Structures are given as C-alpha cells and as structure tokens.
Amino acid sequence: MIGPDCHDVAYLLSRARESRLTRRERWAVRMHLLICVYCRRYARQLRWLEQALARVRGSGRTGRLDEEARARIRARLDTREETRPNPPADR
Amino acid sequence: MDLKPEEWLEAHGDALYRYALVRTGQRDVAEDLVQETLLAAWRGRDGFRAASGERTWLFGIMKHKIDDHFRRTARTGGVLPAPDEDTAVDEESLEFGEDGSWRTRPGVWGGDPLGQAEAEEFWQELHRCLERLPVRLREGFVLRELSGLESRQICEVLEISENNLYVLLHRARLRVRSCLERSWFGGGERP
C-alpha cells in the first residue's frame, strides 16, 4: 500500500484493535500519522474511547444489573428445574 | 467444557444486560431479557456445543430474545426499530470526502477526557450517541465495547465474517466519535 489517505488510515486504526496489521500496513499508518494532525487526533481519540468504555464497563454505577434485579433473576433461576418444559424422554 | 449455570448470572449477567439495555433502551425490559435468556439457556443446555464457548452461546440466545421482543412489540402496535439504513447510506462518505480526507476534522478534546468519562452524564451522552447508530452498527459496537466480547465471538453471534465486522466497527467508531465530539466536547473543525 502506497500513501494511504485519511479514510484508509482511519479504517486501519480501527482494524488494528481487532487483528494485527501487516508490517506494510503498520508502516503506512505510521508514516501517515507523521504528516497528518487530524489522523493523529483520531488515533488518540480512539484510544481514549477505548479506555473510557473500559471504565464504563467496570463502573458500578451504570450499565449493570442492580441488586434487586439480580436477586429476582437468581430466585427465578433457582426454581428452574420446575420450568423445564419437555424433559428428554430417555431420562 | 462443562456448563456452570449457577455462575452464569455472575459471570455474564452484566454483559448481557448492557447489550439488551442498549438495544431496547428500557431497564425493566433488559432485566427480563437477561432472565429469559438464562432460563432458555438452561432449558436448551443439551444443545450447547463446547466449540462456541459459553459466553458466545449465551449471547446468541440473547440476540434471538431481543429479536423476539421487537417482533412481539410490533404485533401489539409498538414501534419496530428503524430499518438498517447502513446499506442505503454510505456511512463513510459522511465522514470523508472523495479524495479520502476528513469532512469534519477531528478537533482537540480539551480538559481531561478520561476523567470526564467517570461522570454519569458521559454515560448518558454515550447512550444517546449509540441510539442514533443504525441497529447493525450499534449491535456490533455494544457487543465489542460494552459487553467486551472478542471479535471472533461477535462474528458467531451476528453470523457475519470478520471483514464485515471490521467495517461495521470502523463505521460505528467514526459515528460515535463525531457524535461525542459534537455533544460532549462541543467542537469539530470544518475544512
């Protein structure tokens, strides 16, 4: 790949989070970032977004089942044996 | 691989809940879906194949439960989520010009962006940005970033190829970035 544009580089920056880029791709991204302030910002923002989302995932406040719901679901699961509709015929 | 139903709620409950919450936007519905998913998994445990892994298997069930939920609400006069426009609109042409340069150039995010992520308001804003994504993009993004699945697992749940997933995540990240820049960081530079 010779001289990727911002569009290509943005895609590669995203894909790099999912799978390892080839040596050529990594080199092309690095060269582009040297000359492009906007893609450098984008790269930084993607990293930031990743860390921020990791904090959201780990935070106890939002996006988690609260204790009440958890207890309700646990209670329901504890009675699950009675709910099995079609026990296999061979048991 | 042995199934450990007694550990499902602790091990996967939050991740399943976040996925359901972002898809449906309703806490109580999302909670019910987690319960339905775990019960269905228990009933269907004979169909579990170790190859897919416990978490991938549970998310596959959750995805069907969410689809069922939307079908049910549609039957009772509810509103179905907007059809995916990502086949109709070229997402990326919104972000990039024909020459491949940025249409809306990433701006400088001031202050301490990571510190701000701790705020409750940030989560709400992120949620609003996710709601604006086409369903398919939202689904991939949430499974990856909020439920923390590996890309291989997401491909199995959504039944798509890895290349499809890369494109989908790339588009979702572009949109989430520009949405947060507009609504949270108050900026963005026009060429």
Tab-separated table of C-alpha atoms in Angstrom, chain A residues 5-7 10-11 14-15 17-19 38-39 41-42 45-46 48-49 51-53 55-57 61-66 69-70 72-74 76-77 80-81 83-85 88 91, chain B residues 9-10 14 17-18 27 31 35 42-43 45-46 92 96 99-100 102 105-109 113-114 117-118 120 122-123 126 141 144-146 151 166 169-170 173-174 177 180-181 189:
chain	number	residue	atom	x	y	z
A	5	ASP	CA	-5.350	8.607	2.682
A	6	CYS	CA	-7.153	9.576	5.913
A	7	HIS	CA	-10.076	7.292	5.064
A	10	ALA	CA	-8.980	5.580	9.952
A	11	TYR	CA	-10.084	2.093	8.882
A	14	SER	CA	-9.924	0.690	13.914
A	15	ARG	CA	-8.993	-2.703	12.490
A	17	ARG	CA	-7.850	-3.073	17.560
A	18	GLU	CA	-9.318	-6.327	16.251
A	19	SER	CA	-6.446	-8.009	14.464
A	38	TYR	CA	-6.228	15.005	12.158
A	39	CYS	CA	-5.489	11.310	11.955
A	41	ARG	CA	-6.119	13.170	16.842
A	42	TYR	CA	-8.362	10.386	15.617
A	45	GLN	CA	-9.493	9.704	20.412
A	46	LEU	CA	-9.946	6.024	19.548
A	48	TRP	CA	-9.371	7.430	24.686
A	49	LEU	CA	-12.738	5.986	23.698
A	51	GLN	CA	-10.250	3.432	27.850
A	52	ALA	CA	-13.414	5.369	28.638
A	53	LEU	CA	-15.567	2.407	27.623
A	55	ARG	CA	-14.226	2.356	32.679
A	56	VAL	CA	-17.927	2.330	31.873
A	57	ARG	CA	-17.766	-1.483	31.729
A	61	ARG	CA	-22.975	2.806	38.706
A	62	THR	CA	-24.449	2.341	35.291
A	63	GLY	CA	-24.904	-0.416	32.817
A	64	ARG	CA	-25.022	-3.116	35.450
A	65	LEU	CA	-27.851	-5.182	36.813
A	66	ASP	CA	-28.875	-3.714	40.149
A	69	ALA	CA	-32.959	-7.389	39.612
A	70	ARG	CA	-30.081	-9.730	40.283
A	72	ARG	CA	-35.085	-11.616	41.330
A	73	ILE	CA	-33.346	-13.385	38.469
A	74	ARG	CA	-31.385	-15.597	40.850
A	76	ARG	CA	-36.198	-17.440	39.277
A	77	LEU	CA	-33.198	-19.479	38.174
A	80	ARG	CA	-35.630	-23.549	37.021
A	81	GLU	CA	-35.912	-27.317	37.378
A	83	THR	CA	-39.781	-24.918	34.471
A	84	ARG	CA	-38.174	-27.388	32.130
A	85	PRO	CA	-40.993	-27.978	29.664
A	88	PRO	CA	-35.904	-35.759	27.454
A	91	ARG	CA	-34.316	-39.950	31.305
B	9	LEU	CA	-25.559	-14.635	36.281
B	10	GLU	CA	-22.351	-13.518	37.964
B	14	ASP	CA	-23.880	-7.547	33.370
B	17	TYR	CA	-27.731	-6.723	30.393
B	18	ARG	CA	-25.710	-3.919	28.729
B	27	ARG	CA	-34.132	-1.193	32.038
B	31	GLU	CA	-33.653	-7.222	33.013
B	35	GLN	CA	-33.774	-13.694	32.901
B	42	TRP	CA	-30.882	-23.795	30.972
B	43	ARG	CA	-33.719	-25.442	29.088
B	45	ARG	CA	-28.441	-26.792	27.605
B	46	ASP	CA	-28.431	-30.119	25.770
B	92	GLU	CA	-18.175	6.684	5.376
B	96	PHE	CA	-14.704	11.524	4.289
B	99	ASP	CA	-10.270	12.397	-2.000
B	100	GLY	CA	-10.222	10.448	1.262
B	102	TRP	CA	-11.805	14.211	6.619
B	105	ARG	CA	-11.767	17.089	11.021
B	106	PRO	CA	-11.235	15.609	14.456
B	107	GLY	CA	-10.852	18.505	16.880
B	108	VAL	CA	-8.885	18.881	20.077
B	109	TRP	CA	-10.591	17.318	23.076
B	113	PRO	CA	-11.295	13.480	28.694
B	114	LEU	CA	-10.663	10.318	30.632
B	117	ALA	CA	-15.676	9.624	31.426
B	118	GLU	CA	-16.291	8.961	35.107
B	120	GLU	CA	-22.807	9.935	34.945
B	122	PHE	CA	-20.943	10.940	29.992
B	123	TRP	CA	-22.695	7.583	30.101
B	126	LEU	CA	-22.763	7.962	25.070
B	141	PHE	CA	-20.244	-1.796	18.805
B	144	ARG	CA	-17.447	-5.292	21.393
B	145	GLU	CA	-17.103	-2.262	23.640
B	146	LEU	CA	-19.695	-2.632	26.369
B	151	SER	CA	-14.300	-10.151	17.578
B	166	TYR	CA	-14.116	-4.757	10.890
B	169	LEU	CA	-16.861	-1.414	13.913
B	170	HIS	CA	-14.919	1.139	11.885
B	173	ARG	CA	-16.424	4.202	15.882
B	174	LEU	CA	-16.427	7.019	13.332
B	177	ARG	CA	-16.510	9.738	17.794
B	180	LEU	CA	-19.354	12.670	21.171
B	181	GLU	CA	-17.283	15.467	19.724
B	189	GLU	CA	-13.414	21.568	12.722
